[in-house]
PDB file of C-alpha atoms in Angstrom:
ATOM      1  CA  UNK A   2       8.084 -24.671  86.953  1.00 44.00           C
ATOM      2  CA  UNK A   3       5.469 -21.965  86.320  1.00 49.00           C
ATOM      3  CA  UNK A   4       4.955 -22.992  82.712  1.00 56.00           C
ATOM      4  CA  UNK A   5       4.434 -26.657  83.666  1.00 92.00           C
ATOM      5  CA  UNK A   6       1.373 -26.343  85.914  1.00 97.00           C
ATOM      6  CA  UNK A   7      -2.138 -26.823  84.571  1.00 98.00           C
ATOM      7  CA  UNK A   8      -5.375 -26.373  86.525  1.00 98.00           C
ATOM      8  CA  UNK A   9      -8.916 -27.346  85.585  1.00 98.00           C
ATOM      9  CA  UNK A  10     -11.427 -25.163  87.451  1.00 98.00           C
ATOM     10  CA  UNK A  11     -15.205 -25.490  87.235  1.00 98.00           C
ATOM     11  CA  UNK A  12     -17.609 -22.604  87.735  1.00 97.00           C
ATOM     12  CA  UNK A  13     -15.220 -19.857  86.639  1.00 97.00           C
ATOM     13  CA  UNK A  14     -17.857 -17.380  85.460  1.00 93.00           C
ATOM     14  CA  UNK A  15     -18.119 -15.726  88.888  1.00 92.00           C
ATOM     15  CA  UNK A  16     -17.556 -16.105  92.616  1.00 93.00           C
ATOM     16  CA  UNK A  17     -14.968 -18.473  94.045  1.00 95.00           C
ATOM     17  CA  UNK A  18     -14.233 -20.126  90.697  1.00 96.00           C
ATOM     18  CA  UNK A  19     -13.414 -16.820  89.001  1.00 96.00           C
ATOM     19  CA  UNK A  20     -11.279 -15.764  91.969  1.00 97.00           C
ATOM     20  CA  UNK A  21      -9.361 -19.062  91.960  1.00 98.00           C
ATOM     21  CA  UNK A  22      -8.728 -18.866  88.210  1.00 98.00           C
ATOM     22  CA  UNK A  23      -7.533 -15.260  88.513  1.00 97.00           C
ATOM     23  CA  UNK A  24      -5.116 -16.062  91.337  1.00 97.00           C
ATOM     24  CA  UNK A  25      -3.759 -19.141  89.587  1.00 98.00           C
ATOM     25  CA  UNK A  26      -3.053 -17.089  86.466  1.00 97.00           C
ATOM     26  CA  UNK A  27      -1.244 -14.529  88.620  1.00 97.00           C
ATOM     27  CA  UNK A  28       0.869 -17.378  90.015  1.00 96.00           C
ATOM     28  CA  UNK A  29       1.888 -18.541  86.557  1.00 96.00           C
ATOM     29  CA  UNK A  30      -0.493 -21.455  86.068  1.00 97.00           C
ATOM     30  CA  UNK A  31      -2.208 -22.411  82.841  1.00 97.00           C
ATOM     31  CA  UNK A  32      -5.949 -22.604  83.532  1.00 98.00           C
ATOM     32  CA  UNK A  33      -8.827 -24.323  81.776  1.00 98.00           C
ATOM     33  CA  UNK A  34     -12.133 -22.975  83.049  1.00 98.00           C
ATOM     34  CA  UNK A  35     -15.525 -24.617  82.693  1.00 98.00           C
ATOM     35  CA  UNK A  36     -18.788 -22.711  83.006  1.00 97.00           C
ATOM     36  CA  UNK A  37     -21.825 -21.929  80.930  1.00 95.00           C
ATOM     37  CA  UNK A  38     -20.879 -18.238  80.813  1.00 94.00           C
ATOM     38  CA  UNK A  39     -17.460 -17.011  79.685  1.00 94.00           C
ATOM     39  CA  UNK A  40     -15.538 -14.823  82.167  1.00 92.00           C
ATOM     40  CA  UNK A  41     -13.238 -11.952  81.254  1.00 91.00           C
ATOM     41  CA  UNK A  42      -9.923 -13.635  81.977  1.00 93.00           C
ATOM     42  CA  UNK A  43      -6.784 -13.189  79.913  1.00 89.00           C
ATOM     43  CA  UNK A  44      -3.310 -14.705  79.759  1.00 91.00           C
ATOM     44  CA  UNK A  45      -2.939 -18.478  79.864  1.00 95.00           C
ATOM     45  CA  UNK A  46      -6.659 -19.044  80.259  1.00 97.00           C
ATOM     46  CA  UNK A  47      -8.833 -21.213  78.038  1.00 96.00           C
ATOM     47  CA  UNK A  48     -12.573 -21.450  78.520  1.00 97.00           C
ATOM     48  CA  UNK A  49     -14.929 -24.312  77.791  1.00 98.00           C
ATOM     49  CA  UNK A  50     -18.563 -23.187  77.699  1.00 97.00           C
ATOM     50  CA  UNK A  51     -20.215 -26.307  79.061  1.00 97.00           C
ATOM     51  CA  UNK A  52     -23.161 -27.215  81.245  1.00 97.00           C
ATOM     52  CA  UNK A  53     -21.753 -29.932  83.497  1.00 97.00           C
ATOM     53  CA  UNK A  54     -25.274 -31.032  84.400  1.00 97.00           C
ATOM     54  CA  UNK A  55     -25.443 -32.432  80.853  1.00 97.00           C
ATOM     55  CA  UNK A  56     -23.079 -35.245  81.715  1.00 97.00           C
ATOM     56  CA  UNK A  57     -22.987 -37.002  78.339  1.00 97.00           C
ATOM     57  CA  UNK A  58     -22.103 -33.947  76.265  1.00 97.00           C
ATOM     58  CA  UNK A  59     -19.758 -32.539  78.902  1.00 98.00           C
ATOM     59  CA  UNK A  60     -17.749 -35.727  79.398  1.00 98.00           C
ATOM     60  CA  UNK A  61     -17.246 -36.241  75.662  1.00 98.00           C
ATOM     61  CA  UNK A  62     -16.060 -32.641  75.211  1.00 98.00           C
ATOM     62  CA  UNK A  63     -13.742 -32.834  78.218  1.00 98.00           C
ATOM     63  CA  UNK A  64     -12.231 -36.101  77.023  1.00 97.00           C
ATOM     64  CA  UNK A  65     -11.445 -34.477  73.692  1.00 97.00           C
ATOM     65  CA  UNK A  66     -10.450 -30.947  74.634  1.00 97.00           C
ATOM     66  CA  UNK A  67      -8.847 -31.350  78.060  1.00 97.00           C
ATOM     67  CA  UNK A  68      -7.403 -34.743  77.191  1.00 96.00           C
ATOM     68  CA  UNK A  69      -5.498 -33.166  74.318  1.00 96.00           C
ATOM     69  CA  UNK A  70      -4.265 -30.358  76.581  1.00 96.00           C
ATOM     70  CA  UNK A  71      -3.036 -32.823  79.203  1.00 96.00           C
ATOM     71  CA  UNK A  72      -1.122 -34.743  76.551  1.00 94.00           C
ATOM     72  CA  UNK A  73       0.540 -31.778  74.870  1.00 90.00           C
ATOM     73  CA  UNK A  74       3.425 -31.418  77.359  1.00 89.00           C
ATOM     74  CA  UNK A  75       5.000 -33.008  80.423  1.00 90.00           C
ATOM     75  CA  UNK A  76       3.079 -31.098  83.066  1.00 96.00           C
ATOM     76  CA  UNK A  77       4.701 -31.358  86.486  1.00 95.00           C
ATOM     77  CA  UNK A  78       1.614 -30.405  88.481  1.00 97.00           C
ATOM     78  CA  UNK A  79      -2.077 -30.873  87.653  1.00 98.00           C
ATOM     79  CA  UNK A  80      -4.751 -29.148  89.701  1.00 98.00           C
ATOM     80  CA  UNK A  81      -8.490 -29.828  89.717  1.00 98.00           C
ATOM     81  CA  UNK A  82     -10.924 -27.525  91.493  1.00 98.00           C
ATOM     82  CA  UNK A  83     -14.484 -28.858  91.669  1.00 98.00           C
ATOM     83  CA  UNK A  84     -16.274 -25.614  92.458  1.00 97.00           C
ATOM     84  CA  UNK A  85     -19.410 -25.439  90.308  1.00 97.00           C
ATOM     85  CA  UNK A  86     -22.597 -26.257  92.192  1.00 95.00           C
ATOM     86  CA  UNK A  87     -26.338 -25.767  92.376  1.00 92.00           C
ATOM     87  CA  UNK A  88     -28.256 -25.163  95.598  1.00 87.00           C
ATOM     88  CA  UNK A  89     -31.967 -25.363  94.766  1.00 86.00           C
ATOM     89  CA  UNK A  90     -34.055 -24.701  97.855  1.00 83.00           C
ATOM     90  CA  UNK A  91     -37.310 -26.413  98.661  1.00 84.00           C
ATOM     91  CA  UNK A  92     -38.948 -28.845 101.044  1.00 89.00           C
ATOM     92  CA  UNK A  93     -38.508 -32.557 100.341  1.00 92.00           C
ATOM     93  CA  UNK A  94     -42.215 -32.990  99.557  1.00 92.00           C
ATOM     94  CA  UNK A  95     -41.927 -30.574  96.648  1.00 91.00           C
ATOM     95  CA  UNK A  96     -38.717 -31.794  94.986  1.00 92.00           C
ATOM     96  CA  UNK A  97     -38.732 -32.071  91.208  1.00 92.00           C
ATOM     97  CA  UNK A  98     -37.015 -35.201  89.870  1.00 95.00           C
ATOM     98  CA  UNK A  99     -35.405 -33.365  86.966  1.00 94.00           C
ATOM     99  CA  UNK A 100     -34.038 -30.620  89.199  1.00 94.00           C
ATOM    100  CA  UNK A 101     -32.771 -33.245  91.624  1.00 95.00           C
ATOM    101  CA  UNK A 102     -30.957 -35.131  88.850  1.00 96.00           C
ATOM    102  CA  UNK A 103     -29.371 -31.970  87.426  1.00 96.00           C
ATOM    103  CA  UNK A 104     -28.099 -30.821  90.811  1.00 96.00           C
ATOM    104  CA  UNK A 105     -26.568 -34.205  91.627  1.00 97.00           C
ATOM    105  CA  UNK A 106     -24.987 -34.331  88.169  1.00 98.00           C
ATOM    106  CA  UNK A 107     -23.311 -30.970  88.715  1.00 98.00           C
ATOM    107  CA  UNK A 108     -22.541 -31.244  92.431  1.00 98.00           C
ATOM    108  CA  UNK A 109     -21.400 -34.862  92.679  1.00 98.00           C
ATOM    109  CA  UNK A 110     -21.486 -36.938  89.480  1.00 98.00           C
ATOM    110  CA  UNK A 111     -19.226 -34.807  87.289  1.00 98.00           C
ATOM    111  CA  UNK A 112     -16.777 -33.887  90.092  1.00 98.00           C
ATOM    112  CA  UNK A 113     -16.229 -37.604  90.760  1.00 98.00           C
ATOM    113  CA  UNK A 114     -15.916 -38.296  87.041  1.00 98.00           C
ATOM    114  CA  UNK A 115     -13.419 -35.427  86.707  1.00 98.00           C
ATOM    115  CA  UNK A 116     -11.276 -36.853  89.512  1.00 98.00           C
ATOM    116  CA  UNK A 117     -11.114 -40.151  87.677  1.00 98.00           C
ATOM    117  CA  UNK A 118     -10.502 -38.401  84.368  1.00 98.00           C
ATOM    118  CA  UNK A 119      -7.463 -36.405  85.499  1.00 98.00           C
ATOM    119  CA  UNK A 120      -6.052 -39.454  87.278  1.00 97.00           C
ATOM    120  CA  UNK A 121      -6.407 -41.467  84.091  1.00 96.00           C
ATOM    121  CA  UNK A 122      -5.098 -38.826  81.685  1.00 96.00           C
ATOM    122  CA  UNK A 123      -2.392 -37.021  83.669  1.00 95.00           C
ATOM    123  CA  UNK A 124       1.154 -37.318  82.276  1.00 93.00           C
ATOM    124  CA  UNK A 125       3.490 -39.825  83.903  1.00 92.00           C
ATOM    125  CA  UNK A 126       5.084 -38.340  87.001  1.00 92.00           C
ATOM    126  CA  UNK A 127       2.710 -35.389  87.278  1.00 95.00           C
ATOM    127  CA  UNK A 128       1.678 -34.484  90.801  1.00 95.00           C
ATOM    128  CA  UNK A 129      -2.075 -34.131  91.299  1.00 97.00           C
ATOM    129  CA  UNK A 130      -3.885 -31.847  93.710  1.00 98.00           C
ATOM    130  CA  UNK A 131      -7.696 -31.902  93.925  1.00 98.00           C
ATOM    131  CA  UNK A 132      -9.847 -29.345  95.726  1.00 98.00           C
ATOM    132  CA  UNK A 133     -13.501 -30.158  96.272  1.00 98.00           C
ATOM    133  CA  UNK A 134     -15.381 -27.066  97.416  1.00 97.00           C
ATOM    134  CA  UNK A 135     -17.492 -28.406 100.244  1.00 96.00           C
ATOM    135  CA  UNK A 136     -19.891 -26.875 102.737  1.00 92.00           C
ATOM    136  CA  UNK A 137     -21.138 -27.236 106.263  1.00 91.00           C
ATOM    137  CA  UNK A 138     -24.184 -28.646 104.483  1.00 90.00           C
ATOM    138  CA  UNK A 139     -22.155 -31.789 103.746  1.00 94.00           C
ATOM    139  CA  UNK A 140     -22.204 -32.658 107.447  1.00 93.00           C
ATOM    140  CA  UNK A 141     -25.182 -30.761 108.859  1.00 93.00           C
ATOM    141  CA  UNK A 142     -28.840 -30.930 107.774  1.00 93.00           C
ATOM    142  CA  UNK A 143     -30.324 -27.610 106.689  1.00 88.00           C
ATOM    143  CA  UNK A 144     -34.123 -27.653 106.279  1.00 89.00           C
ATOM    144  CA  UNK A 145     -34.971 -26.646 102.721  1.00 89.00           C
ATOM    145  CA  UNK A 146     -31.567 -27.656 101.293  1.00 90.00           C
ATOM    146  CA  UNK A 147     -31.915 -31.428 101.023  1.00 94.00           C
ATOM    147  CA  UNK A 148     -30.495 -31.528  97.488  1.00 95.00           C
ATOM    148  CA  UNK A 149     -27.479 -29.400  98.333  1.00 94.00           C
ATOM    149  CA  UNK A 150     -26.780 -31.169 101.655  1.00 95.00           C
ATOM    150  CA  UNK A 151     -26.980 -34.663 100.217  1.00 97.00           C
ATOM    151  CA  UNK A 152     -25.002 -33.919  97.041  1.00 97.00           C
ATOM    152  CA  UNK A 153     -22.242 -32.132  98.972  1.00 97.00           C
ATOM    153  CA  UNK A 154     -22.082 -35.076 101.375  1.00 98.00           C
ATOM    154  CA  UNK A 155     -21.682 -37.353  98.354  1.00 98.00           C
ATOM    155  CA  UNK A 156     -18.840 -35.186  97.018  1.00 98.00           C
ATOM    156  CA  UNK A 157     -17.075 -35.232 100.389  1.00 98.00           C
ATOM    157  CA  UNK A 158     -17.176 -39.042 100.509  1.00 98.00           C
ATOM    158  CA  UNK A 159     -16.130 -39.293  96.861  1.00 98.00           C
ATOM    159  CA  UNK A 160     -12.976 -37.337  97.638  1.00 98.00           C
ATOM    160  CA  UNK A 161     -12.236 -39.567 100.607  1.00 98.00           C
ATOM    161  CA  UNK A 162     -12.586 -42.690  98.457  1.00 98.00           C
ATOM    162  CA  UNK A 163     -10.314 -41.283  95.737  1.00 98.00           C
ATOM    163  CA  UNK A 164      -7.667 -40.494  98.363  1.00 98.00           C
ATOM    164  CA  UNK A 165      -8.021 -44.022  99.781  1.00 98.00           C
ATOM    165  CA  UNK A 166      -7.598 -45.591  96.337  1.00 97.00           C
ATOM    166  CA  UNK A 167      -4.685 -43.497  95.021  1.00 97.00           C
ATOM    167  CA  UNK A 168      -1.445 -43.094  96.946  1.00 93.00           C
ATOM    168  CA  UNK A 169       0.094 -40.141  95.112  1.00 93.00           C
ATOM    169  CA  UNK A 170      -2.802 -37.688  95.205  1.00 96.00           C
ATOM    170  CA  UNK A 171      -3.742 -34.856  97.542  1.00 97.00           C
ATOM    171  CA  UNK A 172      -7.470 -34.202  97.999  1.00 98.00           C
ATOM    172  CA  UNK A 173      -8.668 -31.144  99.888  1.00 98.00           C
ATOM    173  CA  UNK A 174     -12.298 -31.012 101.041  1.00 98.00           C
ATOM    174  CA  UNK A 175     -12.623 -27.305 101.742  1.00 97.00           C
ATOM    175  CA  UNK A 176     -15.468 -25.402 103.352  1.00 95.00           C
ATOM    176  CA  UNK A 177     -15.140 -21.718 102.393  1.00 92.00           C
ATOM    177  CA  UNK A 178     -17.723 -20.487 104.897  1.00 82.00           C
ATOM    178  CA  UNK A 179     -20.383 -17.963 103.929  1.00 76.00           C
ATOM    179  CA  UNK A 180     -19.074 -16.206 100.823  1.00 62.00           C
ATOM    180  CA  UNK A 181     -20.569 -13.385  98.789  1.00 62.00           C
ATOM    181  CA  UNK A 182     -21.446 -15.301  95.612  1.00 64.00           C
ATOM    182  CA  UNK A 183     -24.358 -15.438  93.180  1.00 66.00           C
ATOM    183  CA  UNK A 184     -25.446 -18.779  94.645  1.00 67.00           C
ATOM    184  CA  UNK A 185     -25.452 -17.367  98.184  1.00 69.00           C
ATOM    185  CA  UNK A 186     -27.466 -14.375  97.038  1.00 66.00           C
ATOM    186  CA  UNK A 187     -30.024 -16.549  95.259  1.00 64.00           C
ATOM    187  CA  UNK A 188     -30.365 -18.791  98.302  1.00 65.00           C
ATOM    188  CA  UNK A 189     -31.008 -15.998 100.784  1.00 59.00           C
ATOM    189  CA  UNK A 190     -33.650 -14.528  98.491  1.00 64.00           C
ATOM    190  CA  UNK A 191     -35.725 -17.740  98.594  1.00 66.00           C
ATOM    191  CA  UNK A 192     -39.037 -17.552 100.501  1.00 71.00           C
ATOM    192  CA  UNK A 193     -38.472 -18.437 104.144  1.00 65.00           C
ATOM    193  CA  UNK A 194     -41.102 -21.182 104.033  1.00 67.00           C
ATOM    194  CA  UNK A 195     -38.862 -22.944 101.466  1.00 68.00           C
ATOM    195  CA  UNK A 196     -35.551 -22.193 103.189  1.00 66.00           C
ATOM    196  CA  UNK A 197     -35.824 -21.098 106.837  1.00 64.00           C
ATOM    197  CA  UNK A 198     -32.083 -20.440 107.080  1.00 58.00           C
ATOM    198  CA  UNK A 199     -32.520 -17.588 104.620  1.00 63.00           C
ATOM    199  CA  UNK A 200     -33.101 -15.202 107.520  1.00 64.00           C
ATOM    200  CA  UNK A 201     -29.622 -15.981 108.875  1.00 64.00           C
ATOM    201  CA  UNK A 202     -28.021 -15.390 105.500  1.00 65.00           C
ATOM    202  CA  UNK A 203     -29.915 -12.116 105.142  1.00 63.00           C
ATOM    203  CA  UNK A 204     -28.592 -11.035 108.520  1.00 59.00           C
ATOM    204  CA  UNK A 205     -25.019 -11.922 107.515  1.00 57.00           C
ATOM    205  CA  UNK A 206     -25.442  -9.841 104.375  1.00 57.00           C
ATOM    206  CA  UNK A 207     -26.896  -6.823 106.171  1.00 64.00           C
ATOM    207  CA  UNK A 208     -24.098  -6.952 108.760  1.00 60.00           C
ATOM    208  CA  UNK A 209     -21.363  -7.230 106.113  1.00 60.00           C
ATOM    209  CA  UNK A 210     -20.280 -10.677 107.314  1.00 58.00           C
ATOM    210  CA  UNK A 211     -20.037 -12.342 103.903  1.00 69.00           C
ATOM    211  CA  UNK A 212     -16.475 -13.126 102.856  1.00 76.00           C
ATOM    212  CA  UNK A 213     -15.081 -11.907  99.540  1.00 89.00           C
ATOM    213  CA  UNK A 214     -14.374 -14.789  97.097  1.00 90.00           C
ATOM    214  CA  UNK A 215     -10.688 -13.851  97.049  1.00 93.00           C
ATOM    215  CA  UNK A 216     -10.270 -15.079 100.647  1.00 94.00           C
ATOM    216  CA  UNK A 217     -11.161 -18.752 100.042  1.00 94.00           C
ATOM    217  CA  UNK A 218      -9.435 -18.556  96.656  1.00 96.00           C
ATOM    218  CA  UNK A 219      -6.143 -17.883  98.422  1.00 96.00           C
ATOM    219  CA  UNK A 220      -6.574 -21.040 100.529  1.00 96.00           C
ATOM    220  CA  UNK A 221      -7.365 -23.114  97.437  1.00 98.00           C
ATOM    221  CA  UNK A 222      -4.301 -21.902  95.537  1.00 98.00           C
ATOM    222  CA  UNK A 223      -2.080 -22.459  98.567  1.00 97.00           C
ATOM    223  CA  UNK A 224      -3.132 -26.106  98.635  1.00 97.00           C
ATOM    224  CA  UNK A 225      -2.700 -26.557  94.877  1.00 98.00           C
ATOM    225  CA  UNK A 226       0.851 -25.247  95.175  1.00 97.00           C
ATOM    226  CA  UNK A 227       1.743 -27.222  98.303  1.00 94.00           C
ATOM    227  CA  UNK A 228       4.711 -29.538  97.927  1.00 91.00           C
ATOM    228  CA  UNK A 229       3.673 -31.970 100.647  1.00 90.00           C
ATOM    229  CA  UNK A 230       0.201 -32.956 101.773  1.00 91.00           C
ATOM    230  CA  UNK A 231      -1.708 -35.863 103.226  1.00 94.00           C
ATOM    231  CA  UNK A 232      -3.836 -37.857 100.824  1.00 95.00           C
ATOM    232  CA  UNK A 233      -7.039 -36.369 102.262  1.00 97.00           C
ATOM    233  CA  UNK A 234      -7.252 -33.014 104.036  1.00 96.00           C
ATOM    234  CA  UNK A 235     -10.400 -31.362 105.343  1.00 96.00           C
ATOM    235  CA  UNK A 236     -10.796 -27.870 106.773  1.00 94.00           C
ATOM    236  CA  UNK A 237     -13.099 -24.882 107.032  1.00 92.00           C
ATOM    237  CA  UNK A 238     -12.141 -21.270 106.559  1.00 88.00           C
ATOM    238  CA  UNK A 239     -12.599 -19.249 109.714  1.00 77.00           C
ATOM    239  CA  UNK A 240     -12.637 -15.492 110.227  1.00 64.00           C
TER     240      UNK A 240
END
């Protein structure tokens, strides 16, 4: 079955996305990665250098390139990992409309579109597993992260709706905890007046409490390979 599993993973240039793609390749999956920068991944990996915030261009390219890949063989299992995200920090009074639109496009609009896309284009009989990388910010308000909190909340609900609409799909809303990624590093370096929680993240970093991306990646791959699952599953990595 190893040659009949295809995963589409967003944000594969670094962090959790790169770790997920690497582990899937090790487990015999074919992987299509999407990110603006191209990672150094070999084997059955194909990269699409796209900016998902540019929804028009990205959707047309995905329809053409990934649609053809989905149709080329009778895949038994399709995986989708919506990992790419932006977390611009700033108080509500200072939000830029363009930045707000780009973040929602990347964090919520394209992940929902991708769920519909793979449902529409998957081969007959193919099992589908979807992982939406979530956050505690989807359920808890963090001052200075209104864009990230609200867009992650939108993604969480989008996954719940997809699971309610489609009987033969497994959707996993997964909170990886505080992970050592480029986005986490950029967030904790923001001025504290813009993002007060930055002091907590700085403390986690100084105390070595940030998780390596490989830890959540293992949970993601385990779900993608699961034979039986509920239509919607939600959990947070602990430890």
